[in-house]
Structures are given as C-alpha cells and as structure tokens.
Amino acid sequence: MAPPRQSTSLETFVTNTFFFLVIQDDDEVFKITYNRNFDRGYEAIFNSDRLNFQTHLDFVQTLRKSVSDRRLVRFEAVVNETNENGVTCQVGFISEVGGNKDGKEVVYKSVGTLNVVFLEKHREGGGGHRQIDGERLVMRVEEKGEAESA
C-alpha cells in the first residue's frame, strides 16, 4: 500500500490522508504519510489542548497502538478552496472510527477543520506539495460494550 499521491483532488488528499493515518495498519505507510502530509510547524487545538507536529504524531501513534480492528464508520468532508488554482483550502470534516480498546468496542467521534497549504517546492525535490499546517478538533470516545471475539 502506497501513501497518497499529490496529483489528487483536495477531497481525495484529505480522505486518503485520514485513511493512511488512522485506518490502515502498516506503520511504515503511516510514518511516510505523516511526515509528507503534515507541516513541521503544524499546530492544533484538540479538545482545548494545544498540539504541535510531535505531540500530534504521538497522539495518533498512541491511538493506532491502543485501538485494534480500526474501521471507518463515517467520514464526510466539506472543502472550501481558498485560492483560484484549487490547491489550498479549509476543510470541515466529521468522522467516526470504530475499533476495540481494552476489550471494549469503542467509537471515536470527531468534528474538525483542517488548513491545507501548497508548498511550491517539495523538500524531496520535484513539484509542489500539499501539507496540513493546522487543525481544530473536538473528539469524543464512546464505549459500545464488550468487543466481539474473532
């Protein structure tokens, strides 16, 4: 499985980034996607806590390690292009991710916004590249009961 390519639409960029970070299980793909698609100056407000590039990375890695059988229950995004070329945008999204944590079925429900910017020159060479440089997120975790055994 390869990380998302940059010639994709904004909607696809956001959806693929979410999938490669949260749902799929390959840690190497996760690391490549995170390092490529998040700006080193990334800042977020997450349920009133401030996160930066590293603390957000730590949060997502902890979620990936502590929740098994992750699956996408719902993901909707609304993209508002902020320039005439359609390469930068504000994104509003709603997501629900289910999985098993500590023997219980859980659902992570999130509502948030992302700021996606376009870098003219990618640090790995070549053309421009989209990155997420900011996020505002409200998340709640709901326990649904005992996890089913496989």
Short mmCIF file of C-alpha atoms in Angstrom, two decimals:
data_model
loop_
_atom_site.label_atom_id
_atom_site.label_comp_id
_atom_site.label_asym_id
_atom_site.label_seq_id
_atom_site.Cartn_x
_atom_site.Cartn_y
_atom_site.Cartn_z
CA MET A 1 0.00 0.00 0.00
CA ALA A 2 1.47 3.35 -1.02
CA PRO A 3 0.89 6.75 0.57
CA PRO A 4 -1.42 9.10 -1.34
CA ARG A 5 -0.02 10.86 -4.41
CA GLN A 6 -0.06 14.63 -4.68
CA SER A 7 -1.79 14.94 -8.07
CA THR A 8 -5.11 14.14 -6.41
CA SER A 9 -8.05 16.45 -5.74
CA LEU A 10 -8.25 18.21 -2.38
CA GLU A 11 -11.10 15.92 -1.29
CA THR A 12 -9.07 12.84 -2.16
CA PHE A 13 -5.94 14.24 -0.47
CA VAL A 14 -7.85 14.76 2.80
CA THR A 15 -9.70 11.43 2.65
CA ASN A 16 -6.55 9.46 1.77
CA THR A 17 -4.52 11.19 4.47
CA PHE A 18 -7.15 10.28 7.08
CA PHE A 19 -7.28 6.66 5.89
CA PHE A 20 -3.48 6.21 5.79
CA LEU A 21 -3.06 7.77 9.26
CA VAL A 22 -5.91 6.22 11.19
CA ILE A 23 -7.42 3.16 9.50
CA GLN A 24 -4.77 1.14 7.65
CA ASP A 25 -2.37 -0.97 9.77
CA ASP A 26 1.05 -0.56 8.09
CA ASP A 27 3.20 1.58 10.43
CA GLU A 28 5.69 2.43 7.67
CA VAL A 29 2.92 3.81 5.43
CA PHE A 30 1.64 5.75 8.44
CA LYS A 31 5.07 7.34 9.08
CA ILE A 32 5.62 8.23 5.41
CA THR A 33 2.16 9.78 5.14
CA TYR A 34 2.51 11.75 8.37
CA ASN A 35 5.95 13.14 7.52
CA ARG A 36 4.92 14.02 3.98
CA ASN A 37 1.47 15.47 4.64
CA PHE A 38 1.96 17.43 7.88
CA ASP A 39 3.96 20.65 8.06
CA ARG A 40 6.72 20.70 10.72
CA GLY A 41 5.11 23.92 12.01
CA TYR A 42 1.73 22.16 12.39
CA GLU A 43 -0.38 23.49 15.25
CA ALA A 44 -3.70 22.15 16.50
CA ILE A 45 -6.26 22.68 19.19
CA PHE A 46 -7.61 19.32 20.24
CA ASN A 47 -10.43 19.39 22.82
CA SER A 48 -8.84 22.63 24.17
CA ASP A 49 -5.30 21.12 24.33
CA ARG A 50 -2.62 22.59 22.07
CA LEU A 51 -0.68 20.13 19.92
CA ASN A 52 2.31 20.59 17.64
CA PHE A 53 3.81 18.32 14.97
CA GLN A 54 5.40 15.95 17.52
CA THR A 55 2.62 15.84 20.12
CA HIS A 56 0.03 15.23 17.38
CA LEU A 57 2.22 12.45 15.95
CA ASP A 58 2.47 10.91 19.45
CA PHE A 59 -1.32 11.11 19.87
CA VAL A 60 -2.05 9.37 16.55
CA GLN A 61 0.59 6.68 17.22
CA THR A 62 -0.94 6.00 20.65
CA LEU A 63 -4.40 5.72 19.11
CA ARG A 64 -3.07 3.32 16.45
CA LYS A 65 -1.36 1.14 19.09
CA SER A 66 -4.22 1.11 21.61
CA VAL A 67 -7.15 0.52 19.23
CA SER A 68 -7.27 -2.70 17.22
CA ASP A 69 -9.56 -3.62 14.34
CA ARG A 70 -9.92 0.06 13.39
CA ARG A 71 -12.59 0.69 10.78
CA LEU A 72 -14.11 3.75 9.23
CA VAL A 73 -17.74 4.15 10.28
CA ARG A 74 -18.24 7.61 8.77
CA PHE A 75 -16.17 10.30 7.08
CA GLU A 76 -17.55 13.42 5.44
CA ALA A 77 -15.55 16.42 4.33
CA VAL A 78 -16.55 19.84 3.05
CA VAL A 79 -13.75 21.55 1.12
CA ASN A 80 -13.58 25.31 0.60
CA GLU A 81 -10.81 26.18 -1.85
CA THR A 82 -9.06 29.36 -0.73
CA ASN A 83 -7.25 30.19 -3.96
CA GLU A 84 -8.14 30.24 -7.64
CA ASN A 85 -5.91 27.25 -8.50
CA GLY A 86 -7.69 24.97 -6.04
CA VAL A 87 -4.52 23.83 -4.28
CA THR A 88 -5.05 25.30 -0.80
CA CYS A 89 -8.18 25.05 1.27
CA GLN A 90 -10.07 24.93 4.52
CA VAL A 91 -11.70 21.58 5.21
CA GLY A 92 -14.51 20.84 7.63
CA PHE A 93 -15.00 17.19 8.50
CA ILE A 94 -16.97 14.72 10.56
CA SER A 95 -15.50 11.30 11.26
CA GLU A 96 -16.35 8.19 13.23
CA VAL A 97 -13.78 5.44 13.71
CA GLY A 98 -14.70 2.18 15.41
CA GLY A 99 -12.41 -0.40 16.95
CA ASN A 100 -11.54 -2.42 20.03
CA LYS A 101 -9.75 -0.94 23.04
CA ASP A 102 -9.10 -2.75 26.31
CA GLY A 103 -11.64 -5.44 25.39
CA LYS A 104 -14.37 -2.92 24.64
CA GLU A 105 -15.92 -1.75 21.39
CA VAL A 106 -15.28 2.00 21.03
CA VAL A 107 -16.21 4.70 18.55
CA TYR A 108 -14.14 7.88 18.19
CA LYS A 109 -16.42 10.70 17.01
CA SER A 110 -14.72 13.83 15.69
CA VAL A 111 -15.68 17.17 14.21
CA GLY A 112 -12.94 19.46 13.00
CA THR A 113 -11.35 21.77 10.49
CA LEU A 114 -8.05 21.48 8.64
CA ASN A 115 -5.96 24.08 6.88
CA VAL A 116 -4.26 22.66 3.77
CA VAL A 117 -1.46 24.69 2.17
CA PHE A 118 0.50 24.24 -1.02
CA LEU A 119 4.29 24.34 -0.88
CA GLU A 120 5.77 25.45 -4.19
CA LYS A 121 8.81 23.21 -3.92
CA HIS A 122 8.68 19.86 -2.17
CA ARG A 123 11.55 19.11 0.21
CA GLU A 124 12.18 15.81 -1.59
CA GLY A 125 12.55 17.57 -4.94
CA GLY A 126 10.08 17.86 -7.74
CA GLY A 127 6.96 20.00 -7.96
CA GLY A 128 4.68 21.43 -5.35
CA HIS A 129 3.17 19.54 -2.47
CA ARG A 130 0.14 19.89 -0.19
CA GLN A 131 0.52 19.78 3.58
CA ILE A 132 -1.75 20.20 6.56
CA ASP A 133 -0.46 23.03 8.73
CA GLY A 134 -3.29 23.48 11.20
CA GLU A 135 -6.29 21.78 12.73
CA ARG A 136 -9.09 22.39 15.22
CA LEU A 137 -10.72 19.22 16.54
CA VAL A 138 -13.35 18.13 19.03
CA MET A 139 -13.33 14.39 19.77
CA ARG A 140 -15.39 12.16 21.99
CA VAL A 141 -14.87 8.45 22.65
CA GLU A 142 -17.95 6.29 23.18
CA GLU A 143 -17.80 2.78 24.61
CA LYS A 144 -20.29 0.43 22.96
CA GLY A 145 -19.81 -2.62 25.19
CA GLU A 146 -17.67 -5.74 25.11
CA ALA A 147 -15.70 -6.32 21.90
CA GLU A 148 -16.70 -9.35 19.88
CA SER A 149 -14.16 -12.18 19.70
CA ALA A 150 -12.88 -13.12 16.26
#
